Amino acid sequence: MKLYSYWRSSTSYRLRIALNLKGLSYETIALDLATGDQHTQSNLQRNPIGGVPSLVLEDGSVLTQSMAILEYLEAVCPAPSMIPSNPLMAANMRASANVIASDIHPVNNLRVVSTIKSMGHTQDEVVSWMNRWMLRGLQAFQALLPAGTKFSFGDAPTLADVCLIPQLNNAHRWGTDLSSLKRLTEIETRCLAHPAFDAAHPRRQPDAI
Ligand SMILES: N[C@@H](CCC(=O)N[C@@H](CS)C(=O)NCC(=O)O)C(=O)O
């Protein structure tokens, strides 16, 4: 499989973690979002919204949208599972993952932030915008967690952790105040020590600068 990716892209990071958790090998093809590789005709053909990640399967099928790809990976490679077997727990786990995927990421995405800047806002205002939505979303994520688990929803990583760790990486990058999010930073420490998360870290990617 080929993963079209950018080292700093949190949605690509989600897929790298999941592929590693499931022991699936893939080749990374780096697109540089900083110089506009996402807007080329070849990328738009693969990924019509103009972004990463895309996963190209061995038979040439192209998959886009990280959450859909995560569900695909779970369906074709069910072990180890990234979804709790209890349906109620699974629904809450997906709710938490979607706080990040639907409520935080879209309003902080590069194209949105660039548009805000082009409307005349300063870098400080843009960073404050991003931190506002990260803090609010991460607080909601924490409030949805069951008590006493090692990872977000149990003693093994789930899709919630797969979304959380890349988002926390962005939060560190932009200086979000994480003082009210102790549970999340504890889970983060555990995840970062896990080989699948470690190998997926942006710093370990071939295009990292
Ligand atoms: N909902 C999409 C979002 C993909 C996405 O927008 N990724 C970002 C990087 S994390 C991107 O490619 N942004 C390019 C841009 O905004 O120009 C997914 O989950 O795959």
PDB file of C-alpha atoms and ligand atoms in Angstrom:
ATOM      1  CA  MET A   1       0.000   0.000   0.000  1.00  0.00           C
ATOM      2  CA  LYS A   2       1.033   3.590  -0.582  1.00  0.00           C
ATOM      3  CA  LEU A   3       0.216   6.265   1.972  1.00  0.00           C
ATOM      4  CA  TYR A   4       0.164   9.799   0.578  1.00  0.00           C
ATOM      5  CA  SER A   5       1.108  11.757   3.617  1.00  0.00           C
ATOM      6  CA  TYR A   6       2.717  14.874   5.101  1.00  0.00           C
ATOM      7  CA  TRP A   7       4.822  14.574   8.233  1.00  0.00           C
ATOM      8  CA  ARG A   8       2.922  17.282  10.123  1.00  0.00           C
ATOM      9  CA  SER A   9      -0.543  16.231   8.947  1.00  0.00           C
ATOM     10  CA  SER A  10      -2.533  14.967  11.932  1.00  0.00           C
ATOM     11  CA  THR A  11      -4.931  13.033   9.705  1.00  0.00           C
ATOM     12  CA  SER A  12      -1.982  11.218   8.054  1.00  0.00           C
ATOM     13  CA  TYR A  13      -0.574  10.561  11.549  1.00  0.00           C
ATOM     14  CA  ARG A  14      -3.886   8.822  12.458  1.00  0.00           C
ATOM     15  CA  LEU A  15      -3.407   6.390   9.583  1.00  0.00           C
ATOM     16  CA  ARG A  16       0.261   5.754  10.320  1.00  0.00           C
ATOM     17  CA  ILE A  17      -0.645   4.764  13.893  1.00  0.00           C
ATOM     18  CA  ALA A  18      -3.443   2.444  12.752  1.00  0.00           C
ATOM     19  CA  LEU A  19      -1.348   0.785  10.031  1.00  0.00           C
ATOM     20  CA  ASN A  20       1.441   0.207  12.569  1.00  0.00           C
ATOM     21  CA  LEU A  21      -0.963  -1.102  15.234  1.00  0.00           C
ATOM     22  CA  LYS A  22      -2.231  -3.666  12.762  1.00  0.00           C
ATOM     23  CA  GLY A  23       1.251  -4.541  11.510  1.00  0.00           C
ATOM     24  CA  LEU A  24       0.423  -3.526   7.919  1.00  0.00           C
ATOM     25  CA  SER A  25       3.368  -2.358   5.850  1.00  0.00           C
ATOM     26  CA  TYR A  26       3.112   0.659   3.581  1.00  0.00           C
ATOM     27  CA  GLU A  27       5.242   3.009   1.570  1.00  0.00           C
ATOM     28  CA  THR A  28       5.096   6.690   2.462  1.00  0.00           C
ATOM     29  CA  ILE A  29       4.751   9.115  -0.424  1.00  0.00           C
ATOM     30  CA  ALA A  30       5.288  12.582   0.951  1.00  0.00           C
ATOM     31  CA  LEU A  31       3.354  15.591  -0.345  1.00  0.00           C
ATOM     32  CA  ASP A  32       4.557  18.948   0.914  1.00  0.00           C
ATOM     33  CA  LEU A  33       1.481  20.844   2.100  1.00  0.00           C
ATOM     34  CA  ALA A  34       3.643  23.894   2.841  1.00  0.00           C
ATOM     35  CA  THR A  35       4.449  24.333  -0.851  1.00  0.00           C
ATOM     36  CA  GLY A  36       1.017  23.392  -2.211  1.00  0.00           C
ATOM     37  CA  ASP A  37       1.504  19.784  -3.409  1.00  0.00           C
ATOM     38  CA  GLN A  38      -2.079  19.106  -2.294  1.00  0.00           C
ATOM     39  CA  HIS A  39      -3.410  21.324  -5.108  1.00  0.00           C
ATOM     40  CA  THR A  40      -1.745  19.526  -8.022  1.00  0.00           C
ATOM     41  CA  GLN A  41      -3.955  17.872 -10.619  1.00  0.00           C
ATOM     42  CA  SER A  42      -2.573  14.434  -9.736  1.00  0.00           C
ATOM     43  CA  ASN A  43      -3.431  14.869  -6.068  1.00  0.00           C
ATOM     44  CA  LEU A  44      -6.873  16.286  -6.832  1.00  0.00           C
ATOM     45  CA  GLN A  45      -7.597  13.224  -8.957  1.00  0.00           C
ATOM     46  CA  ARG A  46      -6.672  11.028  -6.012  1.00  0.00           C
ATOM     47  CA  ASN A  47      -8.107  13.206  -3.257  1.00  0.00           C
ATOM     48  CA  PRO A  48     -10.782  15.549  -4.664  1.00  0.00           C
ATOM     49  CA  ILE A  49     -10.884  17.902  -1.652  1.00  0.00           C
ATOM     50  CA  GLY A  50      -7.164  18.549  -2.119  1.00  0.00           C
ATOM     51  CA  GLY A  51      -5.425  17.110   0.901  1.00  0.00           C
ATOM     52  CA  VAL A  52      -3.802  14.137   2.541  1.00  0.00           C
ATOM     53  CA  PRO A  53      -4.042  11.354   3.505  1.00  0.00           C
ATOM     54  CA  SER A  54      -4.908   9.012   0.660  1.00  0.00           C
ATOM     55  CA  LEU A  55      -4.261   5.297   0.849  1.00  0.00           C
ATOM     56  CA  VAL A  56      -3.689   3.457  -2.423  1.00  0.00           C
ATOM     57  CA  LEU A  57      -4.244  -0.279  -2.083  1.00  0.00           C
ATOM     58  CA  GLU A  58      -2.226  -2.991  -3.820  1.00  0.00           C
ATOM     59  CA  ASP A  59      -4.924  -3.348  -6.521  1.00  0.00           C
ATOM     60  CA  GLY A  60      -4.805   0.404  -7.211  1.00  0.00           C
ATOM     61  CA  SER A  61      -8.017   1.316  -5.355  1.00  0.00           C
ATOM     62  CA  VAL A  62      -7.793   4.763  -3.799  1.00  0.00           C
ATOM     63  CA  LEU A  63      -9.205   5.523  -0.364  1.00  0.00           C
ATOM     64  CA  THR A  64      -9.640   9.011   1.091  1.00  0.00           C
ATOM     65  CA  GLN A  65     -10.933  10.516   4.353  1.00  0.00           C
ATOM     66  CA  SER A  66      -8.969   9.260   7.345  1.00  0.00           C
ATOM     67  CA  MET A  67     -12.001   8.144   9.389  1.00  0.00           C
ATOM     68  CA  ALA A  68     -13.343   6.073   6.479  1.00  0.00           C
ATOM     69  CA  ILE A  69      -9.888   4.572   5.934  1.00  0.00           C
ATOM     70  CA  LEU A  70      -9.584   3.670   9.628  1.00  0.00           C
ATOM     71  CA  GLU A  71     -12.920   1.842   9.442  1.00  0.00           C
ATOM     72  CA  TYR A  72     -11.745   0.082   6.259  1.00  0.00           C
ATOM     73  CA  LEU A  73      -8.525  -1.079   7.946  1.00  0.00           C
ATOM     74  CA  GLU A  74     -10.529  -2.371  10.898  1.00  0.00           C
ATOM     75  CA  ALA A  75     -12.859  -4.293   8.547  1.00  0.00           C
ATOM     76  CA  VAL A  76     -10.112  -5.958   6.495  1.00  0.00           C
ATOM     77  CA  CYS A  77      -7.734  -6.527   9.399  1.00  0.00           C
ATOM     78  CA  PRO A  78      -9.857  -6.968  12.523  1.00  0.00           C
ATOM     79  CA  ALA A  79      -7.037  -7.934  14.903  1.00  0.00           C
ATOM     80  CA  PRO A  80      -5.914  -6.224  17.001  1.00  0.00           C
ATOM     81  CA  SER A  81      -9.225  -4.382  17.143  1.00  0.00           C
ATOM     82  CA  MET A  82      -9.335  -0.602  17.475  1.00  0.00           C
ATOM     83  CA  ILE A  83     -13.052  -0.665  18.430  1.00  0.00           C
ATOM     84  CA  PRO A  84     -14.373  -1.850  21.841  1.00  0.00           C
ATOM     85  CA  SER A  85     -16.605  -4.928  21.622  1.00  0.00           C
ATOM     86  CA  ASN A  86     -19.253  -3.390  23.896  1.00  0.00           C
ATOM     87  CA  PRO A  87     -21.606  -1.402  21.591  1.00  0.00           C
ATOM     88  CA  LEU A  88     -22.202   1.378  24.124  1.00  0.00           C
ATOM     89  CA  MET A  89     -18.468   1.771  24.720  1.00  0.00           C
ATOM     90  CA  ALA A  90     -17.895   1.667  20.944  1.00  0.00           C
ATOM     91  CA  ALA A  91     -20.449   4.465  20.398  1.00  0.00           C
ATOM     92  CA  ASN A  92     -18.828   6.646  23.079  1.00  0.00           C
ATOM     93  CA  MET A  93     -15.393   5.880  21.667  1.00  0.00           C
ATOM     94  CA  ARG A  94     -16.542   6.977  18.182  1.00  0.00           C
ATOM     95  CA  ALA A  95     -18.142  10.101  19.699  1.00  0.00           C
ATOM     96  CA  SER A  96     -14.780  11.059  21.221  1.00  0.00           C
ATOM     97  CA  ALA A  97     -12.901  10.346  18.003  1.00  0.00           C
ATOM     98  CA  ASN A  98     -15.424  12.508  16.152  1.00  0.00           C
ATOM     99  CA  VAL A  99     -14.997  15.420  18.539  1.00  0.00           C
ATOM    100  CA  ILE A 100     -11.497  15.583  17.091  1.00  0.00           C
ATOM    101  CA  ALA A 101     -12.276  14.565  13.514  1.00  0.00           C
ATOM    102  CA  SER A 102     -15.441  16.661  13.084  1.00  0.00           C
ATOM    103  CA  ASP A 103     -15.335  19.426  15.700  1.00  0.00           C
ATOM    104  CA  ILE A 104     -11.644  20.349  16.010  1.00  0.00           C
ATOM    105  CA  HIS A 105      -9.749  19.392  12.856  1.00  0.00           C
ATOM    106  CA  PRO A 106     -11.992  20.979  10.166  1.00  0.00           C
ATOM    107  CA  VAL A 107     -11.961  24.460  11.737  1.00  0.00           C
ATOM    108  CA  ASN A 108      -8.168  24.364  12.246  1.00  0.00           C
ATOM    109  CA  ASN A 109      -7.226  22.853   8.890  1.00  0.00           C
ATOM    110  CA  LEU A 110      -4.588  24.598   6.774  1.00  0.00           C
ATOM    111  CA  ARG A 111      -7.062  25.821   4.149  1.00  0.00           C
ATOM    112  CA  VAL A 112      -9.346  27.319   6.813  1.00  0.00           C
ATOM    113  CA  VAL A 113      -6.519  28.966   8.720  1.00  0.00           C
ATOM    114  CA  SER A 114      -5.058  30.352   5.452  1.00  0.00           C
ATOM    115  CA  THR A 115      -8.464  31.803   4.590  1.00  0.00           C
ATOM    116  CA  ILE A 116      -8.724  33.461   8.010  1.00  0.00           C
ATOM    117  CA  LYS A 117      -5.241  34.956   7.482  1.00  0.00           C
ATOM    118  CA  SER A 118      -6.195  36.190   4.008  1.00  0.00           C
ATOM    119  CA  MET A 119      -9.127  38.043   5.617  1.00  0.00           C
ATOM    120  CA  GLY A 120      -6.583  40.194   7.475  1.00  0.00           C
ATOM    121  CA  HIS A 121      -6.138  38.396  10.774  1.00  0.00           C
ATOM    122  CA  THR A 122      -2.705  38.320  12.398  1.00  0.00           C
ATOM    123  CA  GLN A 123      -0.713  35.167  13.195  1.00  0.00           C
ATOM    124  CA  ASP A 124      -1.487  35.700  16.931  1.00  0.00           C
ATOM    125  CA  GLU A 125      -5.219  35.865  16.205  1.00  0.00           C
ATOM    126  CA  VAL A 126      -5.017  32.712  14.096  1.00  0.00           C
ATOM    127  CA  VAL A 127      -3.123  30.825  16.832  1.00  0.00           C
ATOM    128  CA  SER A 128      -5.680  31.980  19.382  1.00  0.00           C
ATOM    129  CA  TRP A 129      -8.465  30.705  17.075  1.00  0.00           C
ATOM    130  CA  MET A 130      -6.797  27.287  16.803  1.00  0.00           C
ATOM    131  CA  ASN A 131      -6.188  27.045  20.550  1.00  0.00           C
ATOM    132  CA  ARG A 132      -9.777  28.014  21.295  1.00  0.00           C
ATOM    133  CA  TRP A 133     -11.175  25.048  19.334  1.00  0.00           C
ATOM    134  CA  MET A 134      -8.477  22.621  20.467  1.00  0.00           C
ATOM    135  CA  LEU A 135      -9.076  23.388  24.141  1.00  0.00           C
ATOM    136  CA  ARG A 136     -12.860  23.215  23.852  1.00  0.00           C
ATOM    137  CA  GLY A 137     -12.771  19.962  21.874  1.00  0.00           C
ATOM    138  CA  LEU A 138     -10.126  18.281  24.012  1.00  0.00           C
ATOM    139  CA  GLN A 139     -12.097  19.150  27.162  1.00  0.00           C
ATOM    140  CA  ALA A 140     -15.163  17.511  25.588  1.00  0.00           C
ATOM    141  CA  PHE A 141     -13.052  14.479  24.644  1.00  0.00           C
ATOM    142  CA  GLN A 142     -11.820  14.147  28.235  1.00  0.00           C
ATOM    143  CA  ALA A 143     -15.359  14.461  29.613  1.00  0.00           C
ATOM    144  CA  LEU A 144     -16.480  11.520  27.456  1.00  0.00           C
ATOM    145  CA  LEU A 145     -13.839   9.104  28.816  1.00  0.00           C
ATOM    146  CA  PRO A 146     -14.725   6.244  31.159  1.00  0.00           C
ATOM    147  CA  ALA A 147     -12.861   6.315  34.476  1.00  0.00           C
ATOM    148  CA  GLY A 148      -9.753   4.305  35.236  1.00  0.00           C
ATOM    149  CA  THR A 149      -8.713   3.011  31.800  1.00  0.00           C
ATOM    150  CA  LYS A 150      -5.079   2.902  30.638  1.00  0.00           C
ATOM    151  CA  PHE A 151      -5.891   4.149  27.151  1.00  0.00           C
ATOM    152  CA  SER A 152      -8.934   6.278  26.245  1.00  0.00           C
ATOM    153  CA  PHE A 153     -11.454   3.435  26.121  1.00  0.00           C
ATOM    154  CA  GLY A 154      -9.889   0.413  27.766  1.00  0.00           C
ATOM    155  CA  ASP A 155      -6.539  -1.229  28.237  1.00  0.00           C
ATOM    156  CA  ALA A 156      -5.622  -1.162  24.545  1.00  0.00           C
ATOM    157  CA  PRO A 157      -5.550   1.670  21.980  1.00  0.00           C
ATOM    158  CA  THR A 158      -8.731   2.442  20.054  1.00  0.00           C
ATOM    159  CA  LEU A 159      -9.664   4.875  17.286  1.00  0.00           C
ATOM    160  CA  ALA A 160     -10.070   7.502  19.999  1.00  0.00           C
ATOM    161  CA  ASP A 161      -6.350   7.276  20.850  1.00  0.00           C
ATOM    162  CA  VAL A 162      -5.492   7.161  17.141  1.00  0.00           C
ATOM    163  CA  CYS A 163      -7.194  10.579  16.806  1.00  0.00           C
ATOM    164  CA  LEU A 164      -6.132  11.978  20.180  1.00  0.00           C
ATOM    165  CA  ILE A 165      -2.359  11.665  19.896  1.00  0.00           C
ATOM    166  CA  PRO A 166      -2.019  13.587  16.595  1.00  0.00           C
ATOM    167  CA  GLN A 167      -4.339  16.296  17.929  1.00  0.00           C
ATOM    168  CA  LEU A 168      -2.275  16.607  21.123  1.00  0.00           C
ATOM    169  CA  ASN A 169       0.831  16.896  18.951  1.00  0.00           C
ATOM    170  CA  ASN A 170      -0.800  19.921  17.265  1.00  0.00           C
ATOM    171  CA  ALA A 171      -1.822  21.267  20.676  1.00  0.00           C
ATOM    172  CA  HIS A 172       1.822  21.160  21.834  1.00  0.00           C
ATOM    173  CA  ARG A 173       2.921  22.791  18.600  1.00  0.00           C
ATOM    174  CA  TRP A 174       0.587  25.753  19.047  1.00  0.00           C
ATOM    175  CA  GLY A 175       0.902  26.076  22.828  1.00  0.00           C
ATOM    176  CA  THR A 176      -2.618  25.080  23.870  1.00  0.00           C
ATOM    177  CA  ASP A 177      -3.033  25.290  27.656  1.00  0.00           C
ATOM    178  CA  LEU A 178      -3.343  21.620  28.633  1.00  0.00           C
ATOM    179  CA  SER A 179      -3.375  22.202  32.419  1.00  0.00           C
ATOM    180  CA  SER A 180      -7.034  21.072  32.701  1.00  0.00           C
ATOM    181  CA  LEU A 181      -6.369  17.944  30.614  1.00  0.00           C
ATOM    182  CA  LYS A 182      -4.262  15.770  32.936  1.00  0.00           C
ATOM    183  CA  ARG A 183      -6.075  12.568  31.996  1.00  0.00           C
ATOM    184  CA  LEU A 184      -5.297  13.174  28.327  1.00  0.00           C
ATOM    185  CA  THR A 185      -1.629  13.883  28.936  1.00  0.00           C
ATOM    186  CA  GLU A 186      -1.363  10.675  31.010  1.00  0.00           C
ATOM    187  CA  ILE A 187      -2.889   8.699  28.139  1.00  0.00           C
ATOM    188  CA  GLU A 188      -0.542  10.495  25.757  1.00  0.00           C
ATOM    189  CA  THR A 189       2.528   9.392  27.759  1.00  0.00           C
ATOM    190  CA  ARG A 190       1.351   5.778  27.575  1.00  0.00           C
ATOM    191  CA  CYS A 191       0.613   5.985  23.844  1.00  0.00           C
ATOM    192  CA  LEU A 192       3.911   7.641  22.967  1.00  0.00           C
ATOM    193  CA  ALA A 193       5.748   4.755  24.645  1.00  0.00           C
ATOM    194  CA  HIS A 194       3.901   2.274  22.379  1.00  0.00           C
ATOM    195  CA  PRO A 195       6.006   1.233  19.318  1.00  0.00           C
ATOM    196  CA  ALA A 196       3.109   1.746  16.857  1.00  0.00           C
ATOM    197  CA  PHE A 197       2.635   5.340  18.007  1.00  0.00           C
ATOM    198  CA  ASP A 198       6.362   5.979  18.245  1.00  0.00           C
ATOM    199  CA  ALA A 199       7.050   4.910  14.649  1.00  0.00           C
ATOM    200  CA  ALA A 200       4.144   7.075  13.447  1.00  0.00           C
ATOM    201  CA  HIS A 201       5.427  10.252  15.119  1.00  0.00           C
ATOM    202  CA  PRO A 202       5.930  13.201  12.731  1.00  0.00           C
ATOM    203  CA  ARG A 203       9.620  13.498  13.684  1.00  0.00           C
ATOM    204  CA  ARG A 204      10.222   9.936  12.444  1.00  0.00           C
ATOM    205  CA  GLN A 205       8.790  10.529   8.962  1.00  0.00           C
ATOM    206  CA  PRO A 206      11.034  10.651   5.876  1.00  0.00           C
ATOM    207  CA  ASP A 207       9.870  14.176   4.972  1.00  0.00           C
ATOM    208  CA  ALA A 208      10.284  15.625   8.486  1.00  0.00           C
ATOM    209  CA  ILE A 209      12.319  18.836   8.556  1.00  0.00           C
TER     210      ILE A 209
HETATM  211  N1  LIG B   1     -11.426  15.076   6.672  1.00  0.00           N
HETATM  212  C1  LIG B   1     -10.196  14.781   6.016  1.00  0.00           C
HETATM  213  C2  LIG B   1      -9.250  15.937   6.208  1.00  0.00           C
HETATM  214  C3  LIG B   1      -7.964  15.779   5.418  1.00  0.00           C
HETATM  215  C4  LIG B   1      -7.180  17.061   5.453  1.00  0.00           C
HETATM  216  O1  LIG B   1      -7.721  18.142   5.185  1.00  0.00           O
HETATM  217  N2  LIG B   1      -5.906  16.945   5.800  1.00  0.00           N
HETATM  218  C5  LIG B   1      -5.092  18.127   5.930  1.00  0.00           C
HETATM  219  C6  LIG B   1      -3.802  17.793   6.635  1.00  0.00           C
HETATM  220  S1  LIG B   1      -4.062  17.209   8.280  1.00  0.00           S
HETATM  221  C7  LIG B   1      -4.780  18.682   4.575  1.00  0.00           C
HETATM  222  O2  LIG B   1      -4.452  17.944   3.687  1.00  0.00           O
HETATM  223  N3  LIG B   1      -4.882  20.006   4.435  1.00  0.00           N
HETATM  224  C8  LIG B   1      -4.513  20.651   3.216  1.00  0.00           C
HETATM  225  C9  LIG B   1      -5.133  22.021   3.081  1.00  0.00           C
HETATM  226  O3  LIG B   1      -5.961  22.414   3.914  1.00  0.00           O
HETATM  227  O4  LIG B   1      -4.766  22.689   2.117  1.00  0.00           O
HETATM  228  C10 LIG B   1      -9.589  13.494   6.554  1.00  0.00           C
HETATM  229  O5  LIG B   1      -9.854  13.161   7.716  1.00  0.00           O
HETATM  230  O6  LIG B   1      -8.886  12.793   5.810  1.00  0.00           O
END
